[in-house]
Short mmCIF file of N, CA and C in Angstrom, two decimals:
data_model
loop_
_atom_site.label_atom_id
_atom_site.label_comp_id
_atom_site.label_asym_id
_atom_site.label_seq_id
_atom_site.Cartn_x
_atom_site.Cartn_y
_atom_site.Cartn_z
N MET A 146 17.43 -16.78 -0.37
CA MET A 146 16.87 -17.40 -1.55
C MET A 146 15.72 -16.54 -2.06
N GLU A 147 15.72 -16.27 -3.34
CA GLU A 147 14.65 -15.49 -3.94
C GLU A 147 13.62 -16.41 -4.55
N PHE A 148 12.37 -16.11 -4.33
CA PHE A 148 11.28 -16.86 -4.93
C PHE A 148 10.61 -15.99 -5.96
N PRO A 149 10.26 -16.55 -7.11
CA PRO A 149 9.61 -15.73 -8.13
C PRO A 149 8.19 -15.39 -7.71
N PRO A 150 7.69 -14.24 -8.16
CA PRO A 150 6.27 -13.95 -7.91
C PRO A 150 5.42 -14.90 -8.72
N HIS A 151 4.13 -14.88 -8.46
CA HIS A 151 3.22 -15.73 -9.23
C HIS A 151 3.31 -15.32 -10.70
N ALA A 152 3.48 -16.30 -11.55
CA ALA A 152 3.63 -16.04 -12.97
C ALA A 152 2.30 -15.59 -13.57
N ASN A 153 2.37 -14.57 -14.39
CA ASN A 153 1.20 -14.10 -15.12
C ASN A 153 1.49 -14.25 -16.60
N THR A 154 0.64 -14.96 -17.30
CA THR A 154 0.87 -15.17 -18.72
C THR A 154 0.21 -14.07 -19.55
N GLU A 155 -0.52 -13.20 -18.91
CA GLU A 155 -1.14 -12.10 -19.63
C GLU A 155 -0.83 -10.79 -18.89
N GLU A 156 -0.82 -9.73 -19.65
CA GLU A 156 -0.57 -8.42 -19.07
C GLU A 156 -1.87 -7.92 -18.43
N ILE A 157 -1.84 -7.74 -17.13
CA ILE A 157 -3.01 -7.24 -16.42
C ILE A 157 -2.64 -5.95 -15.72
N SER A 158 -3.45 -4.93 -15.91
CA SER A 158 -3.24 -3.66 -15.23
C SER A 158 -4.24 -3.55 -14.10
N VAL A 159 -3.72 -3.22 -12.93
CA VAL A 159 -4.57 -3.01 -11.77
C VAL A 159 -4.77 -1.51 -11.59
N ASN A 160 -6.02 -1.11 -11.40
CA ASN A 160 -6.34 0.30 -11.16
C ASN A 160 -6.15 0.57 -9.67
N CYS A 161 -5.23 1.47 -9.35
CA CYS A 161 -4.83 1.73 -7.97
C CYS A 161 -5.10 3.17 -7.56
N ALA A 162 -5.27 3.33 -6.26
CA ALA A 162 -5.30 4.66 -5.65
C ALA A 162 -4.04 4.79 -4.81
N VAL A 163 -3.43 5.95 -4.86
CA VAL A 163 -2.24 6.25 -4.06
C VAL A 163 -2.61 7.37 -3.10
N ILE A 164 -2.49 7.08 -1.81
CA ILE A 164 -2.87 8.04 -0.77
C ILE A 164 -1.67 8.33 0.13
N THR A 165 -1.26 9.57 0.16
CA THR A 165 -0.19 9.99 1.06
C THR A 165 -0.84 10.60 2.29
N VAL A 166 -0.42 10.13 3.45
CA VAL A 166 -0.93 10.63 4.72
C VAL A 166 0.16 11.50 5.33
N SER A 167 -0.08 12.81 5.35
CA SER A 167 0.94 13.74 5.84
C SER A 167 0.31 15.08 6.19
N ASP A 168 0.85 15.69 7.22
CA ASP A 168 0.42 17.03 7.60
C ASP A 168 1.21 18.11 6.88
N THR A 169 2.30 17.73 6.21
CA THR A 169 3.21 18.73 5.65
C THR A 169 3.46 18.60 4.16
N ARG A 170 3.20 17.48 3.56
CA ARG A 170 3.55 17.29 2.15
C ARG A 170 2.52 17.90 1.22
N SER A 171 3.03 18.33 0.07
CA SER A 171 2.20 18.83 -1.03
C SER A 171 2.54 17.97 -2.24
N PRO A 172 1.78 18.09 -3.33
CA PRO A 172 2.13 17.29 -4.53
C PRO A 172 3.57 17.53 -4.99
N ASP A 173 4.08 18.72 -4.77
CA ASP A 173 5.46 19.02 -5.19
C ASP A 173 6.51 18.40 -4.28
N THR A 174 6.18 18.18 -3.01
CA THR A 174 7.17 17.65 -2.05
C THR A 174 6.91 16.20 -1.67
N ASP A 175 5.89 15.60 -2.25
CA ASP A 175 5.52 14.22 -1.91
C ASP A 175 6.34 13.23 -2.74
N LYS A 176 7.60 13.06 -2.37
CA LYS A 176 8.49 12.16 -3.11
C LYS A 176 8.02 10.71 -3.03
N SER A 177 7.52 10.29 -1.88
CA SER A 177 7.09 8.89 -1.74
C SER A 177 5.84 8.59 -2.55
N GLY A 178 4.87 9.49 -2.52
CA GLY A 178 3.66 9.30 -3.32
C GLY A 178 3.99 9.29 -4.81
N GLN A 179 4.87 10.19 -5.22
CA GLN A 179 5.28 10.23 -6.63
C GLN A 179 6.02 8.95 -7.01
N LEU A 180 6.85 8.42 -6.09
CA LEU A 180 7.58 7.18 -6.36
C LEU A 180 6.61 6.01 -6.53
N ILE A 181 5.62 5.92 -5.68
CA ILE A 181 4.62 4.85 -5.81
C ILE A 181 3.95 4.94 -7.18
N LYS A 182 3.54 6.14 -7.56
CA LYS A 182 2.90 6.32 -8.87
C LYS A 182 3.84 5.89 -10.00
N GLU A 183 5.09 6.32 -9.95
CA GLU A 183 6.05 5.98 -11.00
C GLU A 183 6.25 4.47 -11.10
N LEU A 184 6.39 3.81 -9.95
CA LEU A 184 6.62 2.36 -9.96
C LEU A 184 5.40 1.61 -10.48
N LEU A 185 4.21 2.05 -10.10
CA LEU A 185 2.98 1.43 -10.61
C LEU A 185 2.89 1.58 -12.12
N LEU A 186 3.11 2.79 -12.61
CA LEU A 186 3.00 3.06 -14.05
C LEU A 186 4.07 2.28 -14.83
N ALA A 187 5.28 2.19 -14.28
CA ALA A 187 6.35 1.44 -14.95
C ALA A 187 6.02 -0.04 -15.04
N ASP A 188 5.19 -0.53 -14.11
CA ASP A 188 4.78 -1.93 -14.11
C ASP A 188 3.44 -2.11 -14.83
N HIS A 189 3.03 -1.10 -15.59
CA HIS A 189 1.84 -1.14 -16.45
C HIS A 189 0.52 -1.15 -15.68
N HIS A 190 0.52 -0.58 -14.48
CA HIS A 190 -0.72 -0.45 -13.74
C HIS A 190 -1.26 0.96 -13.94
N ILE A 191 -2.43 1.22 -13.40
CA ILE A 191 -3.12 2.50 -13.57
C ILE A 191 -3.20 3.19 -12.21
N VAL A 192 -2.96 4.48 -12.20
CA VAL A 192 -3.17 5.27 -10.99
C VAL A 192 -4.44 6.08 -11.22
N GLY A 193 -5.54 5.54 -10.73
CA GLY A 193 -6.84 6.15 -10.95
C GLY A 193 -7.15 7.28 -10.00
N LEU A 194 -6.41 7.35 -8.89
CA LEU A 194 -6.65 8.40 -7.91
C LEU A 194 -5.38 8.62 -7.11
N TYR A 195 -5.06 9.88 -6.89
CA TYR A 195 -3.92 10.26 -6.05
C TYR A 195 -4.39 11.38 -5.14
N GLN A 196 -4.17 11.20 -3.84
CA GLN A 196 -4.60 12.20 -2.86
C GLN A 196 -3.54 12.35 -1.78
N ILE A 197 -3.47 13.53 -1.20
CA ILE A 197 -2.72 13.76 0.03
C ILE A 197 -3.73 14.16 1.07
N ILE A 198 -3.74 13.45 2.19
CA ILE A 198 -4.68 13.76 3.26
C ILE A 198 -3.92 13.97 4.56
N LYS A 199 -4.52 14.68 5.47
CA LYS A 199 -3.92 14.93 6.79
C LYS A 199 -3.87 13.63 7.60
N ASP A 200 -2.92 13.56 8.50
CA ASP A 200 -2.76 12.40 9.37
C ASP A 200 -3.77 12.51 10.52
N GLU A 201 -5.02 12.34 10.15
CA GLU A 201 -6.14 12.39 11.09
C GLU A 201 -7.00 11.16 10.84
N SER A 202 -7.37 10.48 11.88
CA SER A 202 -8.15 9.25 11.76
C SER A 202 -9.43 9.47 10.97
N ARG A 203 -10.12 10.56 11.23
CA ARG A 203 -11.39 10.79 10.53
C ARG A 203 -11.17 11.04 9.04
N GLU A 204 -10.04 11.65 8.65
CA GLU A 204 -9.76 11.86 7.23
C GLU A 204 -9.41 10.55 6.53
N ILE A 205 -8.65 9.70 7.23
CA ILE A 205 -8.30 8.40 6.66
C ILE A 205 -9.57 7.56 6.50
N THR A 206 -10.42 7.56 7.51
CA THR A 206 -11.68 6.81 7.45
C THR A 206 -12.56 7.35 6.32
N ALA A 207 -12.67 8.65 6.21
CA ALA A 207 -13.49 9.25 5.14
C ALA A 207 -12.93 8.89 3.77
N GLN A 208 -11.61 8.88 3.63
CA GLN A 208 -11.00 8.52 2.35
C GLN A 208 -11.30 7.07 2.00
N MET A 209 -11.25 6.19 3.00
CA MET A 209 -11.57 4.78 2.75
C MET A 209 -13.03 4.62 2.32
N GLU A 210 -13.92 5.37 2.94
CA GLU A 210 -15.34 5.30 2.58
C GLU A 210 -15.56 5.80 1.16
N VAL A 211 -14.85 6.85 0.76
CA VAL A 211 -14.95 7.36 -0.61
C VAL A 211 -14.43 6.31 -1.58
N LEU A 212 -13.29 5.72 -1.26
CA LEU A 212 -12.70 4.71 -2.15
C LEU A 212 -13.61 3.49 -2.32
N ALA A 213 -14.38 3.17 -1.30
CA ALA A 213 -15.31 2.04 -1.38
C ALA A 213 -16.34 2.27 -2.48
N GLU A 214 -16.60 3.53 -2.81
CA GLU A 214 -17.58 3.88 -3.83
C GLU A 214 -17.01 3.85 -5.25
N TYR A 215 -15.71 3.58 -5.38
CA TYR A 215 -15.06 3.51 -6.68
C TYR A 215 -14.89 2.04 -7.07
N PRO A 216 -15.84 1.45 -7.77
CA PRO A 216 -15.71 0.02 -8.10
C PRO A 216 -14.53 -0.28 -9.02
N CYS A 217 -14.05 0.72 -9.75
CA CYS A 217 -12.94 0.47 -10.67
C CYS A 217 -11.59 0.40 -9.95
N ILE A 218 -11.49 0.92 -8.75
CA ILE A 218 -10.24 0.87 -7.98
C ILE A 218 -10.17 -0.48 -7.28
N SER A 219 -9.09 -1.23 -7.54
CA SER A 219 -8.92 -2.56 -6.94
C SER A 219 -7.91 -2.59 -5.81
N ALA A 220 -6.98 -1.63 -5.80
CA ALA A 220 -5.92 -1.61 -4.79
C ALA A 220 -5.68 -0.17 -4.34
N VAL A 221 -5.38 -0.03 -3.05
CA VAL A 221 -5.08 1.28 -2.47
C VAL A 221 -3.74 1.16 -1.76
N ILE A 222 -2.84 2.08 -2.07
CA ILE A 222 -1.53 2.08 -1.43
C ILE A 222 -1.38 3.39 -0.66
N PHE A 223 -1.36 3.26 0.65
CA PHE A 223 -1.13 4.39 1.55
C PHE A 223 0.36 4.49 1.82
N ASN A 224 0.84 5.70 2.08
CA ASN A 224 2.17 5.88 2.62
C ASN A 224 2.13 6.99 3.65
N GLY A 225 2.84 6.76 4.75
CA GLY A 225 2.90 7.74 5.83
C GLY A 225 2.04 7.35 7.01
N GLY A 226 2.44 7.82 8.19
CA GLY A 226 1.65 7.64 9.40
C GLY A 226 1.70 6.26 10.02
N THR A 227 2.75 5.47 9.70
CA THR A 227 2.80 4.10 10.22
C THR A 227 3.73 3.95 11.42
N GLY A 228 4.36 5.03 11.85
CA GLY A 228 5.28 4.94 12.98
C GLY A 228 4.55 4.98 14.31
N ILE A 229 5.28 5.33 15.36
CA ILE A 229 4.69 5.34 16.70
C ILE A 229 4.57 6.74 17.30
N ALA A 230 4.87 7.77 16.52
CA ALA A 230 4.73 9.14 17.01
C ALA A 230 3.25 9.43 17.28
N PRO A 231 2.96 10.36 18.17
CA PRO A 231 1.56 10.66 18.50
C PRO A 231 0.71 11.01 17.27
N ARG A 232 1.29 11.63 16.25
CA ARG A 232 0.53 12.01 15.06
C ARG A 232 0.36 10.87 14.07
N ASP A 233 1.01 9.73 14.27
CA ASP A 233 0.92 8.61 13.33
C ASP A 233 -0.34 7.80 13.60
N THR A 234 -1.36 8.02 12.77
CA THR A 234 -2.65 7.37 13.01
C THR A 234 -3.07 6.39 11.92
N THR A 235 -2.28 6.29 10.85
CA THR A 235 -2.70 5.46 9.72
C THR A 235 -2.91 4.01 10.13
N TYR A 236 -1.93 3.43 10.79
CA TYR A 236 -2.04 2.01 11.17
C TYR A 236 -3.25 1.78 12.06
N ASP A 237 -3.40 2.59 13.09
CA ASP A 237 -4.49 2.39 14.04
C ASP A 237 -5.85 2.49 13.36
N THR A 238 -5.97 3.45 12.46
CA THR A 238 -7.23 3.64 11.74
C THR A 238 -7.51 2.46 10.81
N LEU A 239 -6.51 2.11 10.01
CA LEU A 239 -6.71 1.01 9.06
C LEU A 239 -6.95 -0.32 9.77
N GLU A 240 -6.24 -0.55 10.87
CA GLU A 240 -6.42 -1.80 11.61
C GLU A 240 -7.89 -1.98 12.01
N ASN A 241 -8.55 -0.90 12.36
CA ASN A 241 -9.96 -0.96 12.76
C ASN A 241 -10.91 -1.09 11.57
N LEU A 242 -10.44 -0.74 10.37
CA LEU A 242 -11.30 -0.78 9.19
C LEU A 242 -11.15 -2.06 8.37
N LEU A 243 -9.97 -2.65 8.37
CA LEU A 243 -9.73 -3.81 7.52
C LEU A 243 -10.61 -4.99 7.93
N GLU A 244 -11.24 -5.60 6.94
CA GLU A 244 -12.10 -6.76 7.17
C GLU A 244 -11.28 -8.04 7.31
N LYS A 245 -10.17 -8.10 6.60
CA LYS A 245 -9.20 -9.19 6.70
C LYS A 245 -7.83 -8.55 6.67
N THR A 246 -6.89 -9.15 7.39
CA THR A 246 -5.52 -8.64 7.32
C THR A 246 -4.63 -9.68 6.65
N LEU A 247 -3.54 -9.20 6.11
CA LEU A 247 -2.50 -10.05 5.53
C LEU A 247 -1.26 -9.89 6.41
N PRO A 248 -1.19 -10.61 7.53
CA PRO A 248 -0.10 -10.43 8.48
C PRO A 248 1.28 -10.60 7.84
N GLY A 249 1.37 -11.47 6.84
CA GLY A 249 2.65 -11.71 6.20
C GLY A 249 3.25 -10.47 5.57
N PHE A 250 2.41 -9.55 5.12
CA PHE A 250 2.93 -8.32 4.50
C PHE A 250 3.76 -7.53 5.50
N GLY A 251 3.19 -7.26 6.66
CA GLY A 251 3.93 -6.50 7.66
C GLY A 251 5.14 -7.24 8.18
N GLU A 252 4.98 -8.55 8.36
CA GLU A 252 6.09 -9.36 8.85
C GLU A 252 7.25 -9.34 7.86
N LEU A 253 6.95 -9.57 6.58
CA LEU A 253 8.00 -9.56 5.57
C LEU A 253 8.59 -8.17 5.37
N PHE A 254 7.74 -7.14 5.43
CA PHE A 254 8.25 -5.80 5.27
C PHE A 254 9.26 -5.47 6.38
N ARG A 255 8.92 -5.81 7.61
CA ARG A 255 9.84 -5.54 8.72
C ARG A 255 11.12 -6.38 8.60
N PHE A 256 10.99 -7.62 8.14
CA PHE A 256 12.17 -8.47 7.94
C PHE A 256 13.10 -7.83 6.89
N LEU A 257 12.53 -7.44 5.76
CA LEU A 257 13.33 -6.80 4.71
C LEU A 257 13.90 -5.47 5.19
N SER A 258 13.12 -4.71 5.94
CA SER A 258 13.60 -3.44 6.49
C SER A 258 14.76 -3.67 7.45
N TYR A 259 14.64 -4.70 8.27
CA TYR A 259 15.70 -5.02 9.23
C TYR A 259 17.02 -5.25 8.50
N GLN A 260 16.96 -5.90 7.35
CA GLN A 260 18.16 -6.16 6.57
C GLN A 260 18.80 -4.86 6.07
N GLU A 261 17.99 -3.81 5.93
CA GLU A 261 18.51 -2.53 5.44
C GLU A 261 18.84 -1.55 6.56
N ILE A 262 17.98 -1.49 7.59
CA ILE A 262 18.15 -0.45 8.61
C ILE A 262 18.38 -0.99 10.01
N GLY A 263 18.42 -2.29 10.16
CA GLY A 263 18.66 -2.87 11.47
C GLY A 263 17.44 -2.82 12.37
N SER A 264 17.69 -2.77 13.66
CA SER A 264 16.63 -2.90 14.65
C SER A 264 15.60 -1.78 14.62
N ARG A 265 15.87 -0.68 13.95
CA ARG A 265 14.86 0.39 13.84
C ARG A 265 13.61 -0.09 13.11
N ALA A 266 13.71 -1.19 12.42
CA ALA A 266 12.56 -1.74 11.69
C ALA A 266 11.41 -2.11 12.62
N ILE A 267 11.69 -2.33 13.91
CA ILE A 267 10.60 -2.70 14.82
C ILE A 267 9.56 -1.61 14.98
N ALA A 268 9.92 -0.37 14.67
CA ALA A 268 8.98 0.74 14.82
C ALA A 268 8.01 0.86 13.64
N SER A 269 8.22 0.08 12.59
CA SER A 269 7.34 0.15 11.43
C SER A 269 6.07 -0.64 11.68
N ARG A 270 4.96 -0.02 11.34
CA ARG A 270 3.67 -0.70 11.46
C ARG A 270 3.02 -0.82 10.09
N ALA A 271 3.82 -1.23 9.10
CA ALA A 271 3.28 -1.47 7.77
C ALA A 271 2.23 -2.59 7.88
N VAL A 272 1.16 -2.44 7.11
CA VAL A 272 0.04 -3.38 7.21
C VAL A 272 -0.63 -3.51 5.84
N ALA A 273 -1.27 -4.64 5.64
CA ALA A 273 -2.07 -4.85 4.42
C ALA A 273 -3.30 -5.67 4.77
N GLY A 274 -4.33 -5.51 3.95
CA GLY A 274 -5.54 -6.28 4.17
C GLY A 274 -6.60 -5.94 3.15
N ILE A 275 -7.81 -6.32 3.48
CA ILE A 275 -8.95 -6.15 2.57
C ILE A 275 -9.97 -5.21 3.20
N TYR A 276 -10.50 -4.31 2.38
CA TYR A 276 -11.58 -3.41 2.79
C TYR A 276 -12.51 -3.23 1.59
N GLU A 277 -13.77 -3.57 1.76
CA GLU A 277 -14.77 -3.37 0.70
C GLU A 277 -14.29 -3.93 -0.64
N ASN A 278 -13.76 -5.15 -0.61
CA ASN A 278 -13.32 -5.85 -1.80
C ASN A 278 -12.16 -5.16 -2.53
N LYS A 279 -11.34 -4.44 -1.77
CA LYS A 279 -10.13 -3.81 -2.31
C LYS A 279 -8.95 -4.25 -1.47
N ILE A 280 -7.80 -4.44 -2.12
CA ILE A 280 -6.59 -4.76 -1.38
C ILE A 280 -5.97 -3.43 -0.92
N ILE A 281 -5.65 -3.36 0.36
CA ILE A 281 -5.11 -2.14 0.96
C ILE A 281 -3.70 -2.42 1.45
N PHE A 282 -2.76 -1.56 1.09
CA PHE A 282 -1.39 -1.63 1.58
C PHE A 282 -1.08 -0.31 2.28
N SER A 283 -0.34 -0.38 3.36
CA SER A 283 0.07 0.83 4.06
C SER A 283 1.56 0.74 4.36
N LEU A 284 2.31 1.66 3.78
CA LEU A 284 3.76 1.71 3.90
C LEU A 284 4.19 2.93 4.70
N PRO A 285 5.38 2.88 5.29
CA PRO A 285 5.93 4.10 5.90
C PRO A 285 6.08 5.19 4.83
N GLY A 286 6.31 6.40 5.28
CA GLY A 286 6.40 7.53 4.36
C GLY A 286 7.77 7.76 3.75
N SER A 287 8.80 7.08 4.21
CA SER A 287 10.13 7.32 3.65
C SER A 287 10.22 6.70 2.25
N SER A 288 10.92 7.37 1.36
CA SER A 288 11.06 6.88 -0.01
C SER A 288 11.78 5.54 -0.06
N ASN A 289 12.77 5.34 0.82
CA ASN A 289 13.47 4.04 0.84
C ASN A 289 12.50 2.92 1.23
N ALA A 290 11.66 3.18 2.21
CA ALA A 290 10.68 2.17 2.65
C ALA A 290 9.66 1.91 1.54
N VAL A 291 9.24 2.96 0.86
CA VAL A 291 8.28 2.81 -0.24
C VAL A 291 8.89 1.96 -1.35
N ARG A 292 10.12 2.27 -1.74
CA ARG A 292 10.77 1.50 -2.80
C ARG A 292 10.89 0.03 -2.39
N LEU A 293 11.30 -0.23 -1.17
CA LEU A 293 11.43 -1.60 -0.67
C LEU A 293 10.09 -2.33 -0.74
N GLY A 294 9.06 -1.73 -0.17
CA GLY A 294 7.75 -2.37 -0.13
C GLY A 294 7.15 -2.59 -1.51
N MET A 295 7.32 -1.61 -2.37
CA MET A 295 6.77 -1.72 -3.72
C MET A 295 7.50 -2.78 -4.53
N GLU A 296 8.84 -2.71 -4.55
CA GLU A 296 9.62 -3.60 -5.41
C GLU A 296 9.67 -5.03 -4.91
N LYS A 297 9.73 -5.22 -3.61
CA LYS A 297 9.91 -6.57 -3.06
C LYS A 297 8.60 -7.27 -2.72
N LEU A 298 7.54 -6.52 -2.45
CA LEU A 298 6.31 -7.14 -1.98
C LEU A 298 5.08 -6.81 -2.81
N ILE A 299 4.81 -5.55 -3.01
CA ILE A 299 3.54 -5.16 -3.64
C ILE A 299 3.52 -5.49 -5.13
N LEU A 300 4.47 -4.97 -5.89
CA LEU A 300 4.44 -5.19 -7.34
C LEU A 300 4.53 -6.67 -7.72
N PRO A 301 5.36 -7.48 -7.06
CA PRO A 301 5.40 -8.90 -7.45
C PRO A 301 4.10 -9.66 -7.19
N GLU A 302 3.27 -9.19 -6.26
CA GLU A 302 2.07 -9.95 -5.89
C GLU A 302 0.75 -9.24 -6.18
N LEU A 303 0.80 -8.02 -6.66
CA LEU A 303 -0.41 -7.21 -6.83
C LEU A 303 -1.46 -7.90 -7.70
N VAL A 304 -1.07 -8.33 -8.87
CA VAL A 304 -2.04 -8.96 -9.79
C VAL A 304 -2.61 -10.23 -9.16
N HIS A 305 -1.75 -11.05 -8.59
CA HIS A 305 -2.21 -12.30 -7.97
C HIS A 305 -3.21 -12.02 -6.85
N LEU A 306 -2.92 -11.05 -5.99
CA LEU A 306 -3.82 -10.74 -4.88
C LEU A 306 -5.16 -10.22 -5.37
N VAL A 307 -5.14 -9.36 -6.37
CA VAL A 307 -6.39 -8.84 -6.92
C VAL A 307 -7.19 -9.96 -7.57
N LYS A 308 -6.53 -10.85 -8.27
CA LYS A 308 -7.22 -12.00 -8.86
C LYS A 308 -7.87 -12.86 -7.79
N GLN A 309 -7.14 -13.10 -6.70
CA GLN A 309 -7.72 -13.89 -5.60
C GLN A 309 -8.94 -13.20 -5.01
N LEU A 310 -8.83 -11.90 -4.84
CA LEU A 310 -9.91 -11.14 -4.23
C LEU A 310 -11.15 -11.11 -5.11
N THR A 311 -10.94 -11.02 -6.41
CA THR A 311 -12.07 -10.92 -7.32
C THR A 311 -12.57 -12.28 -7.80
N GLY A 312 -11.80 -13.34 -7.51
CA GLY A 312 -12.19 -14.67 -7.97
C GLY A 312 -11.83 -14.90 -9.43
N ASN A 313 -11.03 -14.03 -10.01
CA ASN A 313 -10.64 -14.15 -11.41
C ASN A 313 -9.29 -14.87 -11.46
N PHE A 314 -9.32 -16.18 -11.61
CA PHE A 314 -8.10 -16.97 -11.60
C PHE A 314 -7.63 -17.36 -12.98
N SER A 315 -8.30 -16.89 -14.02
CA SER A 315 -7.91 -17.28 -15.38
C SER A 315 -6.54 -16.70 -15.71
N HIS A 316 -5.81 -17.39 -16.53
CA HIS A 316 -4.50 -16.91 -16.98
C HIS A 316 -4.52 -16.70 -18.45
#
């Protein structure tokens, strides 16, 4: 059964940052980061910042601290580094930084992933939460996972979550 996202009677654009966590990708080869940007723009949101950073805890932490200084950025979407390989540090770093978590995001993402890829979905550590009054999402680096997370979870709820976070409930 499909449930509609929260209805918005006005067009609201959310200013987002897109962060790819990878030791090997460049702007030319970052298909997942480009896909996130395309999907955000197609849904009338703004991509105020796009970065590729190394899969290093200190770089992820530094990026989060920089983003905290951007009051105009309301949402941050990470991709990459959510698996269990030794170099995958995104989840562990973000888990320690998030002030509040949205457990349902990871649970639903894994459920939807399971429907597409089967039991391999258990290795995904997709996570979402709040940091410095910004909504943070972290998706795996595969383009299929990015499309799934963006289309089924993030885009349908982005405006509603930002409104809740900012206390702006007007329609």
